[in-house]
Amino acid sequence: MKHPPAKEFVVMPCTHTALAKAYGVSWKVLYTWLQPLQSELGPRQGYKYNIAQLLFIVEKLGWPPNPIPVYGK
């Protein structure tokens, strides 16, 4: 597992597309990575993953190499 980033950051609920950008992959690739974890991950809240889901994803996939983009960017 990758280590946490050196500087502090704020984790906020984000969309699947924003999370894919943070990992540097397409949304389809991220979907295939998350598919085996779906039973433990649970459904998204609307279009966004909540904080608990994001922490679970980071635990399983490691820290994303890029910051999670702010909504609309």
JSON list of N, CA and C in Angstrom, two decimals:
[
{"chain": "A", "resi": 1, "resn": "MET", "atom": "N", "xyz": [0.84, -1.18, 0.00]},
{"chain": "A", "resi": 1, "resn": "MET", "atom": "CA", "xyz": [0.00, 0.00, 0.00]},
{"chain": "A", "resi": 1, "resn": "MET", "atom": "C", "xyz": [0.89, 1.25, 0.00]},
{"chain": "A", "resi": 2, "resn": "LYS", "atom": "N", "xyz": [0.47, 2.23, -0.76]},
{"chain": "A", "resi": 2, "resn": "LYS", "atom": "CA", "xyz": [1.20, 3.48, -0.81]},
{"chain": "A", "resi": 2, "resn": "LYS", "atom": "C", "xyz": [1.03, 4.22, 0.51]},
{"chain": "A", "resi": 3, "resn": "HIS", "atom": "N", "xyz": [2.05, 4.99, 0.85]},
{"chain": "A", "resi": 3, "resn": "HIS", "atom": "CA", "xyz": [2.00, 5.76, 2.09]},
{"chain": "A", "resi": 3, "resn": "HIS", "atom": "C", "xyz": [1.18, 7.03, 1.89]},
{"chain": "A", "resi": 4, "resn": "PRO", "atom": "N", "xyz": [0.62, 7.57, 2.97]},
{"chain": "A", "resi": 4, "resn": "PRO", "atom": "CA", "xyz": [-0.14, 8.82, 2.86]},
{"chain": "A", "resi": 4, "resn": "PRO", "atom": "C", "xyz": [0.75, 9.96, 2.36]},
{"chain": "A", "resi": 5, "resn": "PRO", "atom": "N", "xyz": [0.14, 10.95, 1.74]},
{"chain": "A", "resi": 5, "resn": "PRO", "atom": "CA", "xyz": [0.92, 12.09, 1.26]},
{"chain": "A", "resi": 5, "resn": "PRO", "atom": "C", "xyz": [1.63, 12.80, 2.41]},
{"chain": "A", "resi": 6, "resn": "ALA", "atom": "N", "xyz": [2.72, 13.49, 2.07]},
{"chain": "A", "resi": 6, "resn": "ALA", "atom": "CA", "xyz": [3.53, 14.17, 3.07]},
{"chain": "A", "resi": 6, "resn": "ALA", "atom": "C", "xyz": [2.81, 15.36, 3.69]},
{"chain": "A", "resi": 7, "resn": "LYS", "atom": "N", "xyz": [1.94, 16.03, 2.94]},
{"chain": "A", "resi": 7, "resn": "LYS", "atom": "CA", "xyz": [1.25, 17.17, 3.50]},
{"chain": "A", "resi": 7, "resn": "LYS", "atom": "C", "xyz": [-0.19, 16.83, 3.83]},
{"chain": "A", "resi": 8, "resn": "GLU", "atom": "N", "xyz": [-0.78, 17.64, 4.68]},
{"chain": "A", "resi": 8, "resn": "GLU", "atom": "CA", "xyz": [-2.16, 17.40, 5.09]},
{"chain": "A", "resi": 8, "resn": "GLU", "atom": "C", "xyz": [-3.12, 17.81, 3.98]},
{"chain": "A", "resi": 9, "resn": "PHE", "atom": "N", "xyz": [-4.27, 17.17, 3.95]},
{"chain": "A", "resi": 9, "resn": "PHE", "atom": "CA", "xyz": [-5.29, 17.52, 2.99]},
{"chain": "A", "resi": 9, "resn": "PHE", "atom": "C", "xyz": [-6.66, 17.20, 3.56]},
{"chain": "A", "resi": 10, "resn": "VAL", "atom": "N", "xyz": [-7.66, 17.72, 2.92]},
{"chain": "A", "resi": 10, "resn": "VAL", "atom": "CA", "xyz": [-9.05, 17.51, 3.34]},
{"chain": "A", "resi": 10, "resn": "VAL", "atom": "C", "xyz": [-9.69, 16.51, 2.38]},
{"chain": "A", "resi": 11, "resn": "VAL", "atom": "N", "xyz": [-10.34, 15.51, 2.93]},
{"chain": "A", "resi": 11, "resn": "VAL", "atom": "CA", "xyz": [-11.06, 14.53, 2.12]},
{"chain": "A", "resi": 11, "resn": "VAL", "atom": "C", "xyz": [-12.52, 14.89, 2.18]},
{"chain": "A", "resi": 12, "resn": "MET", "atom": "N", "xyz": [-13.11, 15.10, 1.01]},
{"chain": "A", "resi": 12, "resn": "MET", "atom": "CA", "xyz": [-14.53, 15.45, 0.91]},
{"chain": "A", "resi": 12, "resn": "MET", "atom": "C", "xyz": [-15.23, 14.45, 0.01]},
{"chain": "A", "resi": 13, "resn": "PRO", "atom": "N", "xyz": [-16.53, 14.26, 0.17]},
{"chain": "A", "resi": 13, "resn": "PRO", "atom": "CA", "xyz": [-17.24, 13.37, -0.75]},
{"chain": "A", "resi": 13, "resn": "PRO", "atom": "C", "xyz": [-16.96, 13.77, -2.19]},
{"chain": "A", "resi": 14, "resn": "CYS", "atom": "N", "xyz": [-16.80, 12.79, -3.05]},
{"chain": "A", "resi": 14, "resn": "CYS", "atom": "CA", "xyz": [-16.51, 13.10, -4.45]},
{"chain": "A", "resi": 14, "resn": "CYS", "atom": "C", "xyz": [-17.17, 12.10, -5.38]},
{"chain": "A", "resi": 15, "resn": "THR", "atom": "N", "xyz": [-17.25, 12.47, -6.64]},
{"chain": "A", "resi": 15, "resn": "THR", "atom": "CA", "xyz": [-17.86, 11.62, -7.65]},
{"chain": "A", "resi": 15, "resn": "THR", "atom": "C", "xyz": [-16.87, 10.55, -8.11]},
{"chain": "A", "resi": 16, "resn": "HIS", "atom": "N", "xyz": [-17.40, 9.58, -8.82]},
{"chain": "A", "resi": 16, "resn": "HIS", "atom": "CA", "xyz": [-16.58, 8.51, -9.37]},
{"chain": "A", "resi": 16, "resn": "HIS", "atom": "C", "xyz": [-15.56, 9.08, -10.36]},
{"chain": "A", "resi": 17, "resn": "THR", "atom": "N", "xyz": [-15.98, 10.03, -11.18]},
{"chain": "A", "resi": 17, "resn": "THR", "atom": "CA", "xyz": [-15.10, 10.64, -12.18]},
{"chain": "A", "resi": 17, "resn": "THR", "atom": "C", "xyz": [-13.96, 11.40, -11.52]},
{"chain": "A", "resi": 18, "resn": "ALA", "atom": "N", "xyz": [-14.26, 12.17, -10.46]},
{"chain": "A", "resi": 18, "resn": "ALA", "atom": "CA", "xyz": [-13.23, 12.91, -9.75]},
{"chain": "A", "resi": 18, "resn": "ALA", "atom": "C", "xyz": [-12.22, 11.96, -9.10]},
{"chain": "A", "resi": 19, "resn": "LEU", "atom": "N", "xyz": [-12.70, 10.86, -8.56]},
{"chain": "A", "resi": 19, "resn": "LEU", "atom": "CA", "xyz": [-11.81, 9.88, -7.94]},
{"chain": "A", "resi": 19, "resn": "LEU", "atom": "C", "xyz": [-10.93, 9.22, -9.00]},
{"chain": "A", "resi": 20, "resn": "ALA", "atom": "N", "xyz": [-11.49, 8.95, -10.16]},
{"chain": "A", "resi": 20, "resn": "ALA", "atom": "CA", "xyz": [-10.70, 8.37, -11.26]},
{"chain": "A", "resi": 20, "resn": "ALA", "atom": "C", "xyz": [-9.59, 9.34, -11.68]},
{"chain": "A", "resi": 21, "resn": "LYS", "atom": "N", "xyz": [-9.90, 10.63, -11.75]},
{"chain": "A", "resi": 21, "resn": "LYS", "atom": "CA", "xyz": [-8.88, 11.63, -12.10]},
{"chain": "A", "resi": 21, "resn": "LYS", "atom": "C", "xyz": [-7.76, 11.63, -11.06]},
{"chain": "A", "resi": 22, "resn": "ALA", "atom": "N", "xyz": [-8.11, 11.49, -9.79]},
{"chain": "A", "resi": 22, "resn": "ALA", "atom": "CA", "xyz": [-7.11, 11.48, -8.74]},
{"chain": "A", "resi": 22, "resn": "ALA", "atom": "C", "xyz": [-6.17, 10.28, -8.88]},
{"chain": "A", "resi": 23, "resn": "TYR", "atom": "N", "xyz": [-6.71, 9.14, -9.31]},
{"chain": "A", "resi": 23, "resn": "TYR", "atom": "CA", "xyz": [-5.89, 7.95, -9.52]},
{"chain": "A", "resi": 23, "resn": "TYR", "atom": "C", "xyz": [-5.21, 7.95, -10.89]},
{"chain": "A", "resi": 24, "resn": "GLY", "atom": "N", "xyz": [-5.59, 8.90, -11.75]},
{"chain": "A", "resi": 24, "resn": "GLY", "atom": "CA", "xyz": [-4.96, 9.00, -13.06]},
{"chain": "A", "resi": 24, "resn": "GLY", "atom": "C", "xyz": [-5.42, 7.94, -14.05]},
{"chain": "A", "resi": 25, "resn": "VAL", "atom": "N", "xyz": [-6.65, 7.48, -13.88]},
{"chain": "A", "resi": 25, "resn": "VAL", "atom": "CA", "xyz": [-7.21, 6.46, -14.78]},
{"chain": "A", "resi": 25, "resn": "VAL", "atom": "C", "xyz": [-8.59, 6.92, -15.26]},
{"chain": "A", "resi": 26, "resn": "SER", "atom": "N", "xyz": [-9.13, 6.21, -16.23]},
{"chain": "A", "resi": 26, "resn": "SER", "atom": "CA", "xyz": [-10.47, 6.53, -16.71]},
{"chain": "A", "resi": 26, "resn": "SER", "atom": "C", "xyz": [-11.50, 6.03, -15.69]},
{"chain": "A", "resi": 27, "resn": "TRP", "atom": "N", "xyz": [-12.72, 6.53, -15.81]},
{"chain": "A", "resi": 27, "resn": "TRP", "atom": "CA", "xyz": [-13.77, 6.09, -14.88]},
{"chain": "A", "resi": 27, "resn": "TRP", "atom": "C", "xyz": [-14.07, 4.61, -15.08]},
{"chain": "A", "resi": 28, "resn": "LYS", "atom": "N", "xyz": [-13.88, 4.11, -16.31]},
{"chain": "A", "resi": 28, "resn": "LYS", "atom": "CA", "xyz": [-14.13, 2.69, -16.57]},
{"chain": "A", "resi": 28, "resn": "LYS", "atom": "C", "xyz": [-13.12, 1.80, -15.86]},
{"chain": "A", "resi": 29, "resn": "VAL", "atom": "N", "xyz": [-11.85, 2.22, -15.87]},
{"chain": "A", "resi": 29, "resn": "VAL", "atom": "CA", "xyz": [-10.81, 1.45, -15.19]},
{"chain": "A", "resi": 29, "resn": "VAL", "atom": "C", "xyz": [-11.07, 1.44, -13.68]},
{"chain": "A", "resi": 30, "resn": "LEU", "atom": "N", "xyz": [-11.40, 2.61, -13.12]},
{"chain": "A", "resi": 30, "resn": "LEU", "atom": "CA", "xyz": [-11.70, 2.67, -11.69]},
{"chain": "A", "resi": 30, "resn": "LEU", "atom": "C", "xyz": [-12.89, 1.77, -11.36]},
{"chain": "A", "resi": 31, "resn": "TYR", "atom": "N", "xyz": [-13.88, 1.75, -12.22]},
{"chain": "A", "resi": 31, "resn": "TYR", "atom": "CA", "xyz": [-15.05, 0.88, -12.01]},
{"chain": "A", "resi": 31, "resn": "TYR", "atom": "C", "xyz": [-14.61, -0.58, -11.91]},
{"chain": "A", "resi": 32, "resn": "THR", "atom": "N", "xyz": [-13.70, -1.01, -12.80]},
{"chain": "A", "resi": 32, "resn": "THR", "atom": "CA", "xyz": [-13.25, -2.41, -12.76]},
{"chain": "A", "resi": 32, "resn": "THR", "atom": "C", "xyz": [-12.44, -2.70, -11.50]},
{"chain": "A", "resi": 33, "resn": "TRP", "atom": "N", "xyz": [-11.68, -1.69, -11.02]},
{"chain": "A", "resi": 33, "resn": "TRP", "atom": "CA", "xyz": [-10.94, -1.88, -9.77]},
{"chain": "A", "resi": 33, "resn": "TRP", "atom": "C", "xyz": [-11.87, -2.02, -8.58]},
{"chain": "A", "resi": 34, "resn": "LEU", "atom": "N", "xyz": [-12.97, -1.27, -8.59]},
{"chain": "A", "resi": 34, "resn": "LEU", "atom": "CA", "xyz": [-13.88, -1.26, -7.45]},
{"chain": "A", "resi": 34, "resn": "LEU", "atom": "C", "xyz": [-14.92, -2.37, -7.49]},
{"chain": "A", "resi": 35, "resn": "GLN", "atom": "N", "xyz": [-15.13, -2.97, -8.64]},
{"chain": "A", "resi": 35, "resn": "GLN", "atom": "CA", "xyz": [-16.16, -4.00, -8.79]},
{"chain": "A", "resi": 35, "resn": "GLN", "atom": "C", "xyz": [-16.01, -5.14, -7.77]},
{"chain": "A", "resi": 36, "resn": "PRO", "atom": "N", "xyz": [-14.81, -5.70, -7.54]},
{"chain": "A", "resi": 36, "resn": "PRO", "atom": "CA", "xyz": [-14.69, -6.77, -6.54]},
{"chain": "A", "resi": 36, "resn": "PRO", "atom": "C", "xyz": [-14.95, -6.31, -5.11]},
{"chain": "A", "resi": 37, "resn": "LEU", "atom": "N", "xyz": [-14.88, -5.01, -4.86]},
{"chain": "A", "resi": 37, "resn": "LEU", "atom": "CA", "xyz": [-15.07, -4.47, -3.51]},
{"chain": "A", "resi": 37, "resn": "LEU", "atom": "C", "xyz": [-16.50, -3.99, -3.27]},
{"chain": "A", "resi": 38, "resn": "GLN", "atom": "N", "xyz": [-17.35, -4.12, -4.27]},
{"chain": "A", "resi": 38, "resn": "GLN", "atom": "CA", "xyz": [-18.68, -3.51, -4.23]},
{"chain": "A", "resi": 38, "resn": "GLN", "atom": "C", "xyz": [-19.52, -3.96, -3.03]},
{"chain": "A", "resi": 39, "resn": "SER", "atom": "N", "xyz": [-19.44, -5.22, -2.66]},
{"chain": "A", "resi": 39, "resn": "SER", "atom": "CA", "xyz": [-20.26, -5.69, -1.54]},
{"chain": "A", "resi": 39, "resn": "SER", "atom": "C", "xyz": [-19.85, -5.03, -0.22]},
{"chain": "A", "resi": 40, "resn": "GLU", "atom": "N", "xyz": [-18.55, -4.77, -0.04]},
{"chain": "A", "resi": 40, "resn": "GLU", "atom": "CA", "xyz": [-18.08, -4.11, 1.18]},
{"chain": "A", "resi": 40, "resn": "GLU", "atom": "C", "xyz": [-18.22, -2.58, 1.08]},
{"chain": "A", "resi": 41, "resn": "LEU", "atom": "N", "xyz": [-18.10, -2.07, -0.14]},
{"chain": "A", "resi": 41, "resn": "LEU", "atom": "CA", "xyz": [-18.14, -0.62, -0.36]},
{"chain": "A", "resi": 41, "resn": "LEU", "atom": "C", "xyz": [-19.55, -0.06, -0.20]},
{"chain": "A", "resi": 42, "resn": "GLY", "atom": "N", "xyz": [-20.53, -0.77, -0.71]},
{"chain": "A", "resi": 42, "resn": "GLY", "atom": "CA", "xyz": [-21.91, -0.31, -0.63]},
{"chain": "A", "resi": 42, "resn": "GLY", "atom": "C", "xyz": [-22.24, 0.73, -1.69]},
{"chain": "A", "resi": 43, "resn": "PRO", "atom": "N", "xyz": [-23.49, 1.13, -1.78]},
{"chain": "A", "resi": 43, "resn": "PRO", "atom": "CA", "xyz": [-23.90, 2.09, -2.80]},
{"chain": "A", "resi": 43, "resn": "PRO", "atom": "C", "xyz": [-23.44, 3.51, -2.47]},
{"chain": "A", "resi": 44, "resn": "ARG", "atom": "N", "xyz": [-23.24, 4.29, -3.53]},
{"chain": "A", "resi": 44, "resn": "ARG", "atom": "CA", "xyz": [-22.88, 5.70, -3.34]},
{"chain": "A", "resi": 44, "resn": "ARG", "atom": "C", "xyz": [-24.09, 6.47, -2.83]},
{"chain": "A", "resi": 45, "resn": "GLN", "atom": "N", "xyz": [-23.82, 7.60, -2.21]},
{"chain": "A", "resi": 45, "resn": "GLN", "atom": "CA", "xyz": [-24.88, 8.49, -1.74]},
{"chain": "A", "resi": 45, "resn": "GLN", "atom": "C", "xyz": [-25.16, 9.48, -2.87]},
{"chain": "A", "resi": 46, "resn": "GLY", "atom": "N", "xyz": [-26.16, 9.19, -3.67]},
{"chain": "A", "resi": 46, "resn": "GLY", "atom": "CA", "xyz": [-26.41, 10.00, -4.86]},
{"chain": "A", "resi": 46, "resn": "GLY", "atom": "C", "xyz": [-25.32, 9.69, -5.88]},
{"chain": "A", "resi": 47, "resn": "TYR", "atom": "N", "xyz": [-24.59, 10.71, -6.30]},
{"chain": "A", "resi": 47, "resn": "TYR", "atom": "CA", "xyz": [-23.50, 10.51, -7.25]},
{"chain": "A", "resi": 47, "resn": "TYR", "atom": "C", "xyz": [-22.14, 10.46, -6.58]},
{"chain": "A", "resi": 48, "resn": "LYS", "atom": "N", "xyz": [-22.08, 10.65, -5.28]},
{"chain": "A", "resi": 48, "resn": "LYS", "atom": "CA", "xyz": [-20.79, 10.79, -4.60]},
{"chain": "A", "resi": 48, "resn": "LYS", "atom": "C", "xyz": [-20.52, 9.64, -3.63]},
{"chain": "A", "resi": 49, "resn": "TYR", "atom": "N", "xyz": [-19.23, 9.35, -3.48]},
{"chain": "A", "resi": 49, "resn": "TYR", "atom": "CA", "xyz": [-18.79, 8.44, -2.43]},
{"chain": "A", "resi": 49, "resn": "TYR", "atom": "C", "xyz": [-18.67, 9.25, -1.15]},
{"chain": "A", "resi": 50, "resn": "ASN", "atom": "N", "xyz": [-19.14, 8.68, -0.04]},
{"chain": "A", "resi": 50, "resn": "ASN", "atom": "CA", "xyz": [-19.02, 9.40, 1.23]},
{"chain": "A", "resi": 50, "resn": "ASN", "atom": "C", "xyz": [-17.63, 9.19, 1.83]},
{"chain": "A", "resi": 51, "resn": "ILE", "atom": "N", "xyz": [-17.35, 9.84, 2.93]},
{"chain": "A", "resi": 51, "resn": "ILE", "atom": "CA", "xyz": [-16.02, 9.80, 3.54]},
{"chain": "A", "resi": 51, "resn": "ILE", "atom": "C", "xyz": [-15.62, 8.38, 3.92]},
{"chain": "A", "resi": 52, "resn": "ALA", "atom": "N", "xyz": [-16.53, 7.63, 4.53]},
{"chain": "A", "resi": 52, "resn": "ALA", "atom": "CA", "xyz": [-16.21, 6.25, 4.93]},
{"chain": "A", "resi": 52, "resn": "ALA", "atom": "C", "xyz": [-15.86, 5.41, 3.70]},
{"chain": "A", "resi": 53, "resn": "GLN", "atom": "N", "xyz": [-16.60, 5.59, 2.61]},
{"chain": "A", "resi": 53, "resn": "GLN", "atom": "CA", "xyz": [-16.32, 4.85, 1.39]},
{"chain": "A", "resi": 53, "resn": "GLN", "atom": "C", "xyz": [-14.96, 5.24, 0.81]},
{"chain": "A", "resi": 54, "resn": "LEU", "atom": "N", "xyz": [-14.64, 6.54, 0.82]},
{"chain": "A", "resi": 54, "resn": "LEU", "atom": "CA", "xyz": [-13.34, 6.98, 0.31]},
{"chain": "A", "resi": 54, "resn": "LEU", "atom": "C", "xyz": [-12.20, 6.41, 1.14]},
{"chain": "A", "resi": 55, "resn": "LEU", "atom": "N", "xyz": [-12.34, 6.39, 2.45]},
{"chain": "A", "resi": 55, "resn": "LEU", "atom": "CA", "xyz": [-11.29, 5.83, 3.29]},
{"chain": "A", "resi": 55, "resn": "LEU", "atom": "C", "xyz": [-11.13, 4.33, 3.03]},
{"chain": "A", "resi": 56, "resn": "PHE", "atom": "N", "xyz": [-12.22, 3.64, 2.79]},
{"chain": "A", "resi": 56, "resn": "PHE", "atom": "CA", "xyz": [-12.16, 2.21, 2.45]},
{"chain": "A", "resi": 56, "resn": "PHE", "atom": "C", "xyz": [-11.43, 2.02, 1.11]},
{"chain": "A", "resi": 57, "resn": "ILE", "atom": "N", "xyz": [-11.75, 2.85, 0.12]},
{"chain": "A", "resi": 57, "resn": "ILE", "atom": "CA", "xyz": [-11.11, 2.77, -1.19]},
{"chain": "A", "resi": 57, "resn": "ILE", "atom": "C", "xyz": [-9.61, 3.02, -1.06]},
{"chain": "A", "resi": 58, "resn": "VAL", "atom": "N", "xyz": [-9.23, 4.04, -0.31]},
{"chain": "A", "resi": 58, "resn": "VAL", "atom": "CA", "xyz": [-7.81, 4.36, -0.12]},
{"chain": "A", "resi": 58, "resn": "VAL", "atom": "C", "xyz": [-7.10, 3.21, 0.60]},
{"chain": "A", "resi": 59, "resn": "GLU", "atom": "N", "xyz": [-7.78, 2.59, 1.55]},
{"chain": "A", "resi": 59, "resn": "GLU", "atom": "CA", "xyz": [-7.20, 1.46, 2.26]},
{"chain": "A", "resi": 59, "resn": "GLU", "atom": "C", "xyz": [-6.92, 0.30, 1.31]},
{"chain": "A", "resi": 60, "resn": "LYS", "atom": "N", "xyz": [-7.83, 0.06, 0.38]},
{"chain": "A", "resi": 60, "resn": "LYS", "atom": "CA", "xyz": [-7.69, -1.07, -0.55]},
{"chain": "A", "resi": 60, "resn": "LYS", "atom": "C", "xyz": [-6.78, -0.76, -1.74]},
{"chain": "A", "resi": 61, "resn": "LEU", "atom": "N", "xyz": [-6.87, 0.46, -2.31]},
{"chain": "A", "resi": 61, "resn": "LEU", "atom": "CA", "xyz": [-6.14, 0.80, -3.53]},
{"chain": "A", "resi": 61, "resn": "LEU", "atom": "C", "xyz": [-4.87, 1.60, -3.28]},
{"chain": "A", "resi": 62, "resn": "GLY", "atom": "N", "xyz": [-4.72, 2.13, -2.09]},
{"chain": "A", "resi": 62, "resn": "GLY", "atom": "CA", "xyz": [-3.60, 3.01, -1.80]},
{"chain": "A", "resi": 62, "resn": "GLY", "atom": "C", "xyz": [-4.00, 4.46, -2.06]},
{"chain": "A", "resi": 63, "resn": "TRP", "atom": "N", "xyz": [-3.12, 5.38, -1.65]},
{"chain": "A", "resi": 63, "resn": "TRP", "atom": "CA", "xyz": [-3.40, 6.81, -1.81]},
{"chain": "A", "resi": 63, "resn": "TRP", "atom": "C", "xyz": [-3.32, 7.18, -3.28]},
{"chain": "A", "resi": 64, "resn": "PRO", "atom": "N", "xyz": [-4.24, 7.99, -3.76]},
{"chain": "A", "resi": 64, "resn": "PRO", "atom": "CA", "xyz": [-4.15, 8.42, -5.16]},
{"chain": "A", "resi": 64, "resn": "PRO", "atom": "C", "xyz": [-2.94, 9.34, -5.36]},
{"chain": "A", "resi": 65, "resn": "PRO", "atom": "N", "xyz": [-2.29, 9.24, -6.52]},
{"chain": "A", "resi": 65, "resn": "PRO", "atom": "CA", "xyz": [-1.10, 10.06, -6.76]},
{"chain": "A", "resi": 65, "resn": "PRO", "atom": "C", "xyz": [-1.41, 11.54, -6.96]},
{"chain": "A", "resi": 66, "resn": "ASN", "atom": "N", "xyz": [-2.64, 11.86, -7.31]},
{"chain": "A", "resi": 66, "resn": "ASN", "atom": "CA", "xyz": [-3.06, 13.24, -7.55]},
{"chain": "A", "resi": 66, "resn": "ASN", "atom": "C", "xyz": [-4.11, 13.64, -6.54]},
{"chain": "A", "resi": 67, "resn": "PRO", "atom": "N", "xyz": [-4.24, 14.94, -6.25]},
{"chain": "A", "resi": 67, "resn": "PRO", "atom": "CA", "xyz": [-5.32, 15.38, -5.37]},
{"chain": "A", "resi": 67, "resn": "PRO", "atom": "C", "xyz": [-6.68, 15.16, -6.03]},
{"chain": "A", "resi": 68, "resn": "ILE", "atom": "N", "xyz": [-7.69, 14.95, -5.23]},
{"chain": "A", "resi": 68, "resn": "ILE", "atom": "CA", "xyz": [-9.04, 14.79, -5.77]},
{"chain": "A", "resi": 68, "resn": "ILE", "atom": "C", "xyz": [-9.50, 16.16, -6.24]},
{"chain": "A", "resi": 69, "resn": "PRO", "atom": "N", "xyz": [-9.90, 16.27, -7.52]},
{"chain": "A", "resi": 69, "resn": "PRO", "atom": "CA", "xyz": [-10.31, 17.57, -8.04]},
{"chain": "A", "resi": 69, "resn": "PRO", "atom": "C", "xyz": [-11.57, 18.09, -7.35]},
{"chain": "A", "resi": 70, "resn": "VAL", "atom": "N", "xyz": [-11.64, 19.39, -7.22]},
{"chain": "A", "resi": 70, "resn": "VAL", "atom": "CA", "xyz": [-12.81, 20.04, -6.65]},
{"chain": "A", "resi": 70, "resn": "VAL", "atom": "C", "xyz": [-13.94, 19.93, -7.67]},
{"chain": "A", "resi": 71, "resn": "TYR", "atom": "N", "xyz": [-15.16, 19.77, -7.19]},
{"chain": "A", "resi": 71, "resn": "TYR", "atom": "CA", "xyz": [-16.31, 19.60, -8.08]},
{"chain": "A", "resi": 71, "resn": "TYR", "atom": "C", "xyz": [-16.36, 20.73, -9.10]},
{"chain": "A", "resi": 72, "resn": "GLY", "atom": "N", "xyz": [-16.55, 20.37, -10.36]},
{"chain": "A", "resi": 72, "resn": "GLY", "atom": "CA", "xyz": [-16.69, 21.35, -11.43]},
{"chain": "A", "resi": 72, "resn": "GLY", "atom": "C", "xyz": [-15.39, 21.71, -12.11]},
{"chain": "A", "resi": 73, "resn": "LYS", "atom": "N", "xyz": [-14.27, 21.11, -11.68]},
{"chain": "A", "resi": 73, "resn": "LYS", "atom": "CA", "xyz": [-12.98, 21.42, -12.32]},
{"chain": "A", "resi": 73, "resn": "LYS", "atom": "C", "xyz": [-12.44, 20.25, -13.07]}
]
